[in-house]
Short mmCIF file of C-alpha atoms and ligand atoms in Angstrom, two decimals:
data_model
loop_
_atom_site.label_atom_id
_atom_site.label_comp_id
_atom_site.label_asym_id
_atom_site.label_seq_id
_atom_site.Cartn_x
_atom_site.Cartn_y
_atom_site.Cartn_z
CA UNK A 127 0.00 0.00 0.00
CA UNK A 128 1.23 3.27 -0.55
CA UNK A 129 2.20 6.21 1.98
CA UNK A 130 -1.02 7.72 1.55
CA UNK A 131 -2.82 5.16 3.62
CA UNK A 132 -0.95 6.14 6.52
CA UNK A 133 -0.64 9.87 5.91
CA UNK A 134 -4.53 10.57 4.70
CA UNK A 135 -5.54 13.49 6.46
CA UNK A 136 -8.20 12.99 9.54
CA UNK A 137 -11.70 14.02 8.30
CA UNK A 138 -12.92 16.28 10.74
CA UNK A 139 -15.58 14.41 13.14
CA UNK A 140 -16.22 16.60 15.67
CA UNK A 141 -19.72 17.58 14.23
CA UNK A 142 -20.43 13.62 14.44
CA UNK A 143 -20.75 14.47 18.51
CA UNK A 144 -22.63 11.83 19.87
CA UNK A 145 -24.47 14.83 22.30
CA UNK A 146 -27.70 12.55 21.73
CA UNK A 147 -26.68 9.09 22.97
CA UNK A 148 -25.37 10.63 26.12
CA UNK A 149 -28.00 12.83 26.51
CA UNK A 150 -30.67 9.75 26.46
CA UNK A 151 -28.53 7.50 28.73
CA UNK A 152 -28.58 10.69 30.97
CA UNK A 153 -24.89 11.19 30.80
CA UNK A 154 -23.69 14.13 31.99
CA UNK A 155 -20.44 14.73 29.88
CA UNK A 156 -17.53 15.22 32.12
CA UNK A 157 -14.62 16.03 29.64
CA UNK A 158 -12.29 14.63 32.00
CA UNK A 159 -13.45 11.58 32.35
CA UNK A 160 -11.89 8.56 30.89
CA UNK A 161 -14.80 6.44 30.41
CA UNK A 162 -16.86 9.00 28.75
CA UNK A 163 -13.97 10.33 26.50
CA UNK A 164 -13.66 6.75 25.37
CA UNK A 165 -17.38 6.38 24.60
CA UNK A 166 -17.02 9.77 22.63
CA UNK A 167 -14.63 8.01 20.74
CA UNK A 168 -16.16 5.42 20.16
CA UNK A 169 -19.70 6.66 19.23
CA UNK A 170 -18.06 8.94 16.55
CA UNK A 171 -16.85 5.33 14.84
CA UNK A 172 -20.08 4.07 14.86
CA UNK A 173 -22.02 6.73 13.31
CA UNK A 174 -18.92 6.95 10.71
CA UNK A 175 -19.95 2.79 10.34
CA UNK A 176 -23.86 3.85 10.58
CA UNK A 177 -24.42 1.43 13.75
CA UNK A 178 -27.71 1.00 14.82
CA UNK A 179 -28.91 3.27 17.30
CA UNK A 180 -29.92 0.97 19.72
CA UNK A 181 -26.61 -0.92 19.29
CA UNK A 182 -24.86 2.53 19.99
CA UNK A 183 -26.97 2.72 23.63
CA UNK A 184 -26.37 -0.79 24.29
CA UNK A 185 -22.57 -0.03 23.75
CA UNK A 186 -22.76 2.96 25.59
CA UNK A 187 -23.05 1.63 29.06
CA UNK A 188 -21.51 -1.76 30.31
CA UNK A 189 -24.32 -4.67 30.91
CA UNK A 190 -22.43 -5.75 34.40
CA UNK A 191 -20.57 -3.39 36.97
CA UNK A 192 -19.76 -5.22 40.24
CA UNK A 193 -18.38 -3.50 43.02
CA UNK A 194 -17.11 -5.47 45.96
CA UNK A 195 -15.41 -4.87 49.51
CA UNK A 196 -13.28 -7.44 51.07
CA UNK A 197 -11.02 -8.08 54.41
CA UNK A 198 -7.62 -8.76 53.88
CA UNK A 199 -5.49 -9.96 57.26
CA UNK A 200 -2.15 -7.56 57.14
CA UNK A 201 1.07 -8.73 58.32
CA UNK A 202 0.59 -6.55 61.59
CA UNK A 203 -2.47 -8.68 62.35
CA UNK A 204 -4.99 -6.04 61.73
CA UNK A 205 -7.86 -6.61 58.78
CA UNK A 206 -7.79 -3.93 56.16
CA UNK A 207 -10.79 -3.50 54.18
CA UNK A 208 -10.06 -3.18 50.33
CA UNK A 209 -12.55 -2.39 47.45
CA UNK A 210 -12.81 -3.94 44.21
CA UNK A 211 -14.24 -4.02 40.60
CA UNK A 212 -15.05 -6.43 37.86
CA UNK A 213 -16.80 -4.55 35.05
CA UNK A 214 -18.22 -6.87 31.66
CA UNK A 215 -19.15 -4.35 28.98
CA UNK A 216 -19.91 -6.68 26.36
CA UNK A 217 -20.02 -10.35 25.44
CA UNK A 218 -21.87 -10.80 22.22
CA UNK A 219 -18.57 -11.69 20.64
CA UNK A 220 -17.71 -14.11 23.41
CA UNK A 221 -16.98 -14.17 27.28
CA UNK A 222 -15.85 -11.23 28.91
CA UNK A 223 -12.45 -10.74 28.78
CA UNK A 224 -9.56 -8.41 30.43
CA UNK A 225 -7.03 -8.13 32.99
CA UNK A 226 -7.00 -7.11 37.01
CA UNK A 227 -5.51 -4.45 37.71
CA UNK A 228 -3.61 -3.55 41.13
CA UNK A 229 -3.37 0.26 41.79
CA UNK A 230 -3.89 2.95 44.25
CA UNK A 231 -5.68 4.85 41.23
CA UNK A 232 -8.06 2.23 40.54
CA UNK A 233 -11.84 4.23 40.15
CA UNK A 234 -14.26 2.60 38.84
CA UNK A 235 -14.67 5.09 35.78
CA UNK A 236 -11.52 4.18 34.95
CA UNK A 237 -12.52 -0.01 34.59
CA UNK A 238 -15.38 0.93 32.64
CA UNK A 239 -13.39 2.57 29.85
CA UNK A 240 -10.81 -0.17 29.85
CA UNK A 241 -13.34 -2.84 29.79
CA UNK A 242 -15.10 -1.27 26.67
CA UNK A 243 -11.44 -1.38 25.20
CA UNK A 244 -10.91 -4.71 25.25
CA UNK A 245 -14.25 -5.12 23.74
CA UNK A 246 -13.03 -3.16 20.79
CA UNK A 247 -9.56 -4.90 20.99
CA UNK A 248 -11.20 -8.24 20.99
CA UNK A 249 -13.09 -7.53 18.07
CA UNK A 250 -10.43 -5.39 16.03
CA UNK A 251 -7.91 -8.81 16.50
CA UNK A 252 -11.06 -11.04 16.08
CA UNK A 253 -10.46 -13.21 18.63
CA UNK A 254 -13.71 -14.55 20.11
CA UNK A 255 -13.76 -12.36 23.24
CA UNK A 256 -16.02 -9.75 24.64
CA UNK A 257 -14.23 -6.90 26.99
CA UNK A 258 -14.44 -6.67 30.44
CA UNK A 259 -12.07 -5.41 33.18
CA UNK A 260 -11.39 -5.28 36.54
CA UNK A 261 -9.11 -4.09 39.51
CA UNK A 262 -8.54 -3.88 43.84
CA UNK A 263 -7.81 -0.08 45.09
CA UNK A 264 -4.19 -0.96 46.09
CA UNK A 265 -0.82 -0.12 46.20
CA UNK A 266 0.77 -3.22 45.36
CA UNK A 267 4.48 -2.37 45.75
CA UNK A 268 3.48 -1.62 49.72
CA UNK A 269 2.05 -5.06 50.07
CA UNK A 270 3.84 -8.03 50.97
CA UNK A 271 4.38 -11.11 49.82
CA UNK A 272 1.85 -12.53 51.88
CA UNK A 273 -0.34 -9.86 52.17
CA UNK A 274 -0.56 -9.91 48.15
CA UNK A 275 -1.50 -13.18 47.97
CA UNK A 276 -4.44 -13.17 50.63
CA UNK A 277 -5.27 -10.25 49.00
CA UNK A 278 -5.73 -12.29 45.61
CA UNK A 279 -7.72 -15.17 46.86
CA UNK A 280 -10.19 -12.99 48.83
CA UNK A 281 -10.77 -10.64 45.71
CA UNK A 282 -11.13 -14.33 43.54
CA UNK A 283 -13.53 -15.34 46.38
CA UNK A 284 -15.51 -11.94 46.33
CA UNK A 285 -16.52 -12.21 42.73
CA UNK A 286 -16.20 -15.94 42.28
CA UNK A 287 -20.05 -16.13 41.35
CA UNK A 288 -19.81 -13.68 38.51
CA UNK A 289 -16.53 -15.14 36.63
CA UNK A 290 -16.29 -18.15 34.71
CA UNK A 291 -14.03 -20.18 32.45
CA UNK A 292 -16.32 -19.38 29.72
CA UNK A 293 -18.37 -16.61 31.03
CA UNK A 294 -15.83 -13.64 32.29
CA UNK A 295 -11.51 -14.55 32.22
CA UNK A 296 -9.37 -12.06 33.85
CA UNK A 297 -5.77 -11.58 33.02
CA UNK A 298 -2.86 -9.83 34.20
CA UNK A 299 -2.93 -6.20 33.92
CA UNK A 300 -1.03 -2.85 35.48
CA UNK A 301 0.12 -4.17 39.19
CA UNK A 302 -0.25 -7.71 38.75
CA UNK A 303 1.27 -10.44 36.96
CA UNK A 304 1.85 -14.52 36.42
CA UNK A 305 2.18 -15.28 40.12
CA UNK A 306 -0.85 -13.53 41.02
CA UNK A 307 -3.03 -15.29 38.02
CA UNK A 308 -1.19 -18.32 39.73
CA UNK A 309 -3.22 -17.86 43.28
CA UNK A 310 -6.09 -16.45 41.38
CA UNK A 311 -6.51 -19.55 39.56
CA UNK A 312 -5.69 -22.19 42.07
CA UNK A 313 -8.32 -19.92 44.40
CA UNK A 314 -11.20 -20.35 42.33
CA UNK A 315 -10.33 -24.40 41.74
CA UNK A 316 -10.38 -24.92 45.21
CA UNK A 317 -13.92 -22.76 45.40
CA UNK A 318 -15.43 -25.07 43.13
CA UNK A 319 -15.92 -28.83 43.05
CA UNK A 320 -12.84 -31.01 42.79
CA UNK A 321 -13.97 -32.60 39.37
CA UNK A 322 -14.25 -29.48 37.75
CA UNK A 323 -10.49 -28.98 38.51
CA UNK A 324 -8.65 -29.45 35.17
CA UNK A 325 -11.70 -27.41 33.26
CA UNK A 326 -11.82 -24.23 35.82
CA UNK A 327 -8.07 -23.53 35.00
CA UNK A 328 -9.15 -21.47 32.05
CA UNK A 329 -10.76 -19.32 34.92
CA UNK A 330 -7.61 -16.56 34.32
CA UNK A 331 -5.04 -16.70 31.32
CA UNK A 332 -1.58 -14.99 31.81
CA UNK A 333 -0.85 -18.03 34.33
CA UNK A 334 2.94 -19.62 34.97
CA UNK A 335 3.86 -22.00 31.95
CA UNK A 336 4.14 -25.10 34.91
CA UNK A 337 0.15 -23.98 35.42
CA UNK A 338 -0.92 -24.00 31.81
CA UNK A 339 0.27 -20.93 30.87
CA UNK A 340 1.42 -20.23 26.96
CA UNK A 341 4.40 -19.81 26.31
CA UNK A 342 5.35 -16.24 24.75
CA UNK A 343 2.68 -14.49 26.99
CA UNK A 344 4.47 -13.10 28.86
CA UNK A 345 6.32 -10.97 26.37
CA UNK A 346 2.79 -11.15 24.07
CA UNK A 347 1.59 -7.33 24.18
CA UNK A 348 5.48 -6.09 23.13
CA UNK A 349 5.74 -8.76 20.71
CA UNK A 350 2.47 -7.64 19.25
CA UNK A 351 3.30 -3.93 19.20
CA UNK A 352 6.68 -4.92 17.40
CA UNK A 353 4.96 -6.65 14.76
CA UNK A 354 2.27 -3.73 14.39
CA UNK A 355 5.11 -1.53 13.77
CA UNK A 356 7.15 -4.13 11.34
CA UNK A 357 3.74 -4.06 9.35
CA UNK A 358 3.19 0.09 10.09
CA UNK A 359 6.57 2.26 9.57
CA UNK A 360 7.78 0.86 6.02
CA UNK A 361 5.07 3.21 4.64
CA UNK A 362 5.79 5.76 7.31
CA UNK A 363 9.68 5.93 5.90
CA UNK A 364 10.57 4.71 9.16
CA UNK A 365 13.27 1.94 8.68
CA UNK A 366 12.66 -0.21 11.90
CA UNK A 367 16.24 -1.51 11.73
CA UNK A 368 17.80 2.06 12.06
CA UNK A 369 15.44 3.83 13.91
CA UNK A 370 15.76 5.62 17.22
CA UNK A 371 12.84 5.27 20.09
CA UNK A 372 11.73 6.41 23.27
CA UNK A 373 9.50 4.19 26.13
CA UNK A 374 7.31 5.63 28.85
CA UNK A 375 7.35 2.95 31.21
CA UNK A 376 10.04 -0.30 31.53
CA UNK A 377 7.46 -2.83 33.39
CA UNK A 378 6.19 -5.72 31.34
CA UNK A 379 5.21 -3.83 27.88
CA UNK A 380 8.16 -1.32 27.47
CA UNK A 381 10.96 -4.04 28.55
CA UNK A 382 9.24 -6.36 26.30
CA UNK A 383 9.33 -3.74 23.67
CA UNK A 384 12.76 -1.80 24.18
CA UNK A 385 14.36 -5.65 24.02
CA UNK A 386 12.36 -6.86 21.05
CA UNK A 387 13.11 -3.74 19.11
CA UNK A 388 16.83 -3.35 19.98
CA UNK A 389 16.84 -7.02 18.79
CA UNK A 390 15.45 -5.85 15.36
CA UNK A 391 18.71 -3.12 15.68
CA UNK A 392 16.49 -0.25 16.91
CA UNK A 393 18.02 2.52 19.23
CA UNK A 394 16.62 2.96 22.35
CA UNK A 395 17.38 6.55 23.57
CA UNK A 396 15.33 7.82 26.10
CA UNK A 397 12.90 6.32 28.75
CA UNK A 398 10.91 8.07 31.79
CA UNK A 399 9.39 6.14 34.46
CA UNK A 400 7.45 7.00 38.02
CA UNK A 401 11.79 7.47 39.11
CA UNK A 402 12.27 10.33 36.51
CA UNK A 403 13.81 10.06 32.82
CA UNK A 404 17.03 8.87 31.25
CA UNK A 405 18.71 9.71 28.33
CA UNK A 406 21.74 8.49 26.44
CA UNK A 407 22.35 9.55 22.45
CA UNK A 408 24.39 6.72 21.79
CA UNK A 409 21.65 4.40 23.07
CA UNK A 410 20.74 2.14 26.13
CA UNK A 411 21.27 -0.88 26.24
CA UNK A 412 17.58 -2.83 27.06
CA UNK A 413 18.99 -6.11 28.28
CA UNK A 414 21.65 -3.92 31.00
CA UNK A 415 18.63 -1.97 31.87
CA UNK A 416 16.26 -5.13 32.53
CA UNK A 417 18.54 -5.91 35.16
CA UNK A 418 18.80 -2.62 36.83
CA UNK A 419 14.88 -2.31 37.09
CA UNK A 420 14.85 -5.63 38.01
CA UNK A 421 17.37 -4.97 40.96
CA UNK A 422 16.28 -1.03 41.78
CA UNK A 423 12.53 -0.87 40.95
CA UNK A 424 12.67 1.66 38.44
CA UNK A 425 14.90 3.26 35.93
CA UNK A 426 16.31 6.42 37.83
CA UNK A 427 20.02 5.83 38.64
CA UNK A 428 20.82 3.93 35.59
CA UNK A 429 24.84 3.83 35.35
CA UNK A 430 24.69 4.05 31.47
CA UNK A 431 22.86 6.85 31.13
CA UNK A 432 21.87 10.40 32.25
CA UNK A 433 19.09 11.77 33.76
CA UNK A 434 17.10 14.52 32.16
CA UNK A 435 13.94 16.37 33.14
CA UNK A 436 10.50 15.32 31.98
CA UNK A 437 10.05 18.29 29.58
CA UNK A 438 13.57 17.08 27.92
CA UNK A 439 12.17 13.28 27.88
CA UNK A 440 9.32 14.51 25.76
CA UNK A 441 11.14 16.97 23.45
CA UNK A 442 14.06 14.16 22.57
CA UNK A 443 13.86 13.89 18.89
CA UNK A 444 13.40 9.84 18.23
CA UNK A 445 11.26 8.07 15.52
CA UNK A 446 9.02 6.43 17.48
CA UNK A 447 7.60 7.32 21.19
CA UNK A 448 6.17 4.28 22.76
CA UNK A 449 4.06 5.05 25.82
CA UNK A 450 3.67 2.12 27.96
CA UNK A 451 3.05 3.20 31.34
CA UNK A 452 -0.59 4.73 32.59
CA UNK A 453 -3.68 6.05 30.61
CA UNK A 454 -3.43 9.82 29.94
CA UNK A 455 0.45 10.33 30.03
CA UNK A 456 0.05 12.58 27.00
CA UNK A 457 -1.54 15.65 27.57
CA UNK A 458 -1.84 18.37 25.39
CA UNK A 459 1.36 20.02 27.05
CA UNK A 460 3.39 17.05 26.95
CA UNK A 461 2.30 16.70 23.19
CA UNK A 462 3.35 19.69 21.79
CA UNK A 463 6.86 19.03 23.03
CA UNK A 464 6.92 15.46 21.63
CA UNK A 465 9.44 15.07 18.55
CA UNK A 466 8.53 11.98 17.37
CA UNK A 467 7.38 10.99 13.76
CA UNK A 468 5.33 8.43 15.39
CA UNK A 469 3.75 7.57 18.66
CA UNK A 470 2.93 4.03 19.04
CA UNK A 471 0.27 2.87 22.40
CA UNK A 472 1.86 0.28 24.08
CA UNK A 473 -0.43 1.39 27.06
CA UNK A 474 -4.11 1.49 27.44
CA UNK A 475 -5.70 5.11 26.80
CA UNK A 476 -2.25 7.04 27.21
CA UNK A 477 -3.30 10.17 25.09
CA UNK A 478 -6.15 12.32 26.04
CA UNK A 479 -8.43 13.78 23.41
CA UNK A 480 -6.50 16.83 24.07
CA UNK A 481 -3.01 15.56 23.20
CA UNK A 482 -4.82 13.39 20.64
CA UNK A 483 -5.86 16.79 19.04
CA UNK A 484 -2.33 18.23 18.81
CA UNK A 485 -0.75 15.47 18.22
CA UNK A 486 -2.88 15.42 14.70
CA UNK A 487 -2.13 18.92 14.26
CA UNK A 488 1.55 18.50 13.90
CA UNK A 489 1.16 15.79 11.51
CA UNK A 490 2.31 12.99 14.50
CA UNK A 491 1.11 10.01 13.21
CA UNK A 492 -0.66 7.72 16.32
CA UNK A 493 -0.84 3.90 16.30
CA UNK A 494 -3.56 2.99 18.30
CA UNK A 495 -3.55 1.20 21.55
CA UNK A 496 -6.07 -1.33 20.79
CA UNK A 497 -4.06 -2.29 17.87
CA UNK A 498 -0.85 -1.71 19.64
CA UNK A 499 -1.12 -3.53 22.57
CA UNK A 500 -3.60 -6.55 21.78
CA UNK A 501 -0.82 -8.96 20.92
CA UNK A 502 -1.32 -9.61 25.04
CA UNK A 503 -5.28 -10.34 24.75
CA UNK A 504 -4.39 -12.60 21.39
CA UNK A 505 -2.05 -14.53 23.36
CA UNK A 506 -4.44 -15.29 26.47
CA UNK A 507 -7.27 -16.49 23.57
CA UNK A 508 -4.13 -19.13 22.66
CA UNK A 509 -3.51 -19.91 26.27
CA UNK A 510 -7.06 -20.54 26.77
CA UNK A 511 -7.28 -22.68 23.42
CA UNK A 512 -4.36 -24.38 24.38
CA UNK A 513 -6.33 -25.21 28.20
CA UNK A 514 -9.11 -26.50 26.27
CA UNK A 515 -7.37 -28.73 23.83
CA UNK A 516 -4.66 -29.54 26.49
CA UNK A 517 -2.79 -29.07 23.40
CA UNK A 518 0.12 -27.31 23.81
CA UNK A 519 2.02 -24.90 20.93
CA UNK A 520 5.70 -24.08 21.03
CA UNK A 521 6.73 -20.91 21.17
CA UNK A 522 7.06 -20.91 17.50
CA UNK A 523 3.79 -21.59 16.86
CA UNK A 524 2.81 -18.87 19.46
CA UNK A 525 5.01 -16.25 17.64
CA UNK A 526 3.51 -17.18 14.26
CA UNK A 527 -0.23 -17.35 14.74
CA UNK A 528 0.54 -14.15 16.90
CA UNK A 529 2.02 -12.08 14.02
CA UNK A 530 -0.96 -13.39 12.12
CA UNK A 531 -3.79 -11.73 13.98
CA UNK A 532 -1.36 -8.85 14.21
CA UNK A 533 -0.98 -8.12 10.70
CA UNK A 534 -4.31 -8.75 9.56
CA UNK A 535 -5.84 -6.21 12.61
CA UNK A 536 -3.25 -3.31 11.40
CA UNK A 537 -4.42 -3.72 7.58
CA UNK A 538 -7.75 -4.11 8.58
CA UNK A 539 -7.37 -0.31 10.24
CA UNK A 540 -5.44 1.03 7.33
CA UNK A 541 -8.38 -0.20 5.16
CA UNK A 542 -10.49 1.26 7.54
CA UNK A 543 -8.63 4.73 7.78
CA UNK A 544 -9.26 5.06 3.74
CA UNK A 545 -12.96 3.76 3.77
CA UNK A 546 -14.45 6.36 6.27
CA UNK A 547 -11.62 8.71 5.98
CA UNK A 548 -10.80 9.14 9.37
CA UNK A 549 -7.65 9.37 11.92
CA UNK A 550 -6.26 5.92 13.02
CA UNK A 551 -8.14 5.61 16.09
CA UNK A 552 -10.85 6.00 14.83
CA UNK A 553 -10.41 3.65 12.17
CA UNK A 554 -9.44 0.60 14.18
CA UNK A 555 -12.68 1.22 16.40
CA UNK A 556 -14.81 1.37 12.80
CA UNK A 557 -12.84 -1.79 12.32
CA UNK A 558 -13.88 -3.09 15.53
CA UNK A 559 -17.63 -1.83 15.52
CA UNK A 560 -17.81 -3.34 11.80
CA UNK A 561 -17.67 -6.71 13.19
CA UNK A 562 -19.68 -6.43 16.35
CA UNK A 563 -22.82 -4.61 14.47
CA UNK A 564 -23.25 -7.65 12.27
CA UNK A 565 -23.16 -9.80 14.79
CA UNK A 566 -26.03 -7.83 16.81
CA UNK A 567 -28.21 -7.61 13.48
CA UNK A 568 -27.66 -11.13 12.92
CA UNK A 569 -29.02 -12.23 16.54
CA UNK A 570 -31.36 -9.22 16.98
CA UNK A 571 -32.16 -7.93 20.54
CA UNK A 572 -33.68 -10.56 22.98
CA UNK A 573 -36.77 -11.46 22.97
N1 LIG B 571 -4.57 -6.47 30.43
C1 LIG B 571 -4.25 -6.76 29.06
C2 LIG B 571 -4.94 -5.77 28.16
O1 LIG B 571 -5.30 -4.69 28.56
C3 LIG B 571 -4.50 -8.21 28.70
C4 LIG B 571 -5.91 -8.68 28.83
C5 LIG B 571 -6.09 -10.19 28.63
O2 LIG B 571 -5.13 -10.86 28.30
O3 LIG B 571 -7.23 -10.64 28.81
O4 LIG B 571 -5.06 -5.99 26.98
#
């Protein structure tokens, strides 16, 4: 395809406002909010794809919010009370489906708009998934070992009767990872009979390998966001072997990335993290920097490199930007200083309408995060393939079918970008919407 599938100018869709929807779901607008910035977003794709009006309320709202409160013994012998969320915003493509998140910022707002992203991400990677999401109010780097992992089994226990193996899967998310899916699952086993054993370990994917894990998950949503951008910057004149790039964030998705891409003989030059930013022209070295997060925490103090202030992180000339910490990193401020040809979402909702705006402006091309980062979501639909088969894939196999879905997603938003002329976010959630109106005109709405 040629550059001007990447480079078509946005059509202007603010007059597409979906002031109605909101206004008959009685929703007062809140421009700061994340979940109804995301349903902006996404109600401008689906009058650009005509949906249905009563497929655009039905999408509007999640069908399940639970909200629970649980008692977690503390090392010090004293109960702490925690509260807790599991949000399923749709399922007409298949069970709900998203990760648990562990953070002191966890609102429940916030869940909702992640939870209708992974419906869209399900959909734009078509793997048979609705979106759901869910998190504790928590500061998980203050808990202990211990305390984490009675923490785990009374959240499983709390909303035990409203997940399922093939109702609602949760995976890892910000704050949590493999070990906790590990006493997650082995929680919600014990909860139920013992027969049931082998069939309820599909209950979470993003579990330990030696629990029926997949390989490759682990590094799934990097691996994915590499191969977006193998498919992507060739018609962006980005050469991915010679390029220079920047990570917010070094946790699971920006290690994943930085290492995968250096691998390819990318440059990493720049990274910021909750520690500060670093900087070195003639590039850091991912693998030497694994180690030092892995020891330290963070990224602040890194021998090999220097540190620099935020406003220099974000006005480092690179190729690519890859933001793969928080949702909302890049504001409209932080976005005008940003001197990067292209700024790939390795995170969940990292730009705000705002930066999204200027970004678009100065001609900063933005990969999408649903398209960015589902190579982790893809990954836990093999896992839980794999659990049902107990068939297992090597990581080959993993890798391949991975790129696959990968591939076909970003074409399927280029194609998407030229049909309804439209910026690339908006594109992949026509893509998405595409899919998941024919489905609702094929069933109809019950009865
Ligand atoms: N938390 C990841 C995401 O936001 C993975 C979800 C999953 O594997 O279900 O895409």
């Amino acid at each position: 395809m040629a550059n001007t599938v990447l480079r078509t100018k946005s059509a202007s869709t603010s007059h597409h406002l979906p002031a109605k929807v909101f206004e008959e779901l009685e929703i007062v607008r809140d421009p700061g909010n994340l979940f109804h910035q995301t349903i902006e977003q996404v109600l401008i794709a689906a009058d650009l794809v005509k949906l249905k009006h009563h497929q655009q309320i039905i999408l509007a709202q999640p069908k399940n919010e639970i909200m629970v409160h649980f008692p977690v013994l503390m090392d010090d012998g004293h109960h702490q009370l925690f509260k807790g969320y599991r949000v399923q915003h749709n399922n007409t493509l298949g069970p709900y489906k998203g990760g648990i998140r562990y953070h002191p910022d966890v609102h429940i707002d916030d869940i909702k708009a992640l939870a209708v992203l992974m419906t869209m991400k399900c959909s734009l990677v078509r793997v048979p998934f609705g979106g759901g999401k869910g998190g504790v109010r928590c500061d998980p780097r203050k808990l202990s070992t211990d305390e984490l992992r009675r923490l785990t089994r009374r959240f499983c226990s709390a909303i035990s009767n409203q997940i399922g193996p093939d109702y609602d899967i949760p995976a890892p998310d910000v704050g949590t990872n493999a070990q906790i899916m590990a006493w997650f699952a082995d929680t919600y086993q014990q909860m139920m009979p013992e027969h049931t054993r082998q069939g309820n370990n599909r209950i979470v994917t993003g579990k330990p390998v030696e629990l029926g894990g997949s390989v490759g998950r682990e590094k799934a949503t990097g691996q994915g966001l590499v191969d977006v951008l193998v498919e992507m910057l060739p018609e962006l004149d980005i050469d991915i072997s010679d390029m220079t790039f920047s990570l917010i964030g070094f946790g699971n998705v920006g290690g994943w990335t930085g290492r995968l891409l250096e691998d390819l003989g990318a440059k990493l030059v720049a990274v910021l993290d909750h520690s500060g930013a670093i900087h070195n022209d003639k590039g850091i070295s991912c693998h030497d920097l694994t180690e030092h997060v892995a020891q330290t925490g963070a990224v602040g103090g890194f021998s090999e490199a220097a540190a620099i202030s935020q406003s220099d992180f974000y006005s480092m000339s690179v190729d690519v930007l890859v933001p793969a910490a928080m949702e909302q990193m890049i504001t409209a401020e932080n976005a005008l200083l940003i001197n990067a040809k292209v700024v790939a979402e390795g995170a969940n909702a990292p730009t705000t309408p705002e930066g999204d705006s200027v970004l678009e402006e100065r001609g900063i091309e933005v990969l999408p995060a649903i398209l960015c980062n589902a190579g982790g979501v893809t990954v836990s639909y093999f896992e839980w393939m794999q659990n049902k088969s107990s068939l297992y894939w090597t990581a080959e196999e993993v890798d391949e079918r991975l790129n696959r879905h990968m591939i076909l997603a970003a074409r399927r938003v280029k194609l998407a970008r030229v049909k309804y002329e439209c910026d690339m976010r908006t594109a992949s959630y026509c893509a998405a919407l595409e899919q998941i109106g024919r489905a609702y005109d094929l069933t109809g709405v019950f009865p």
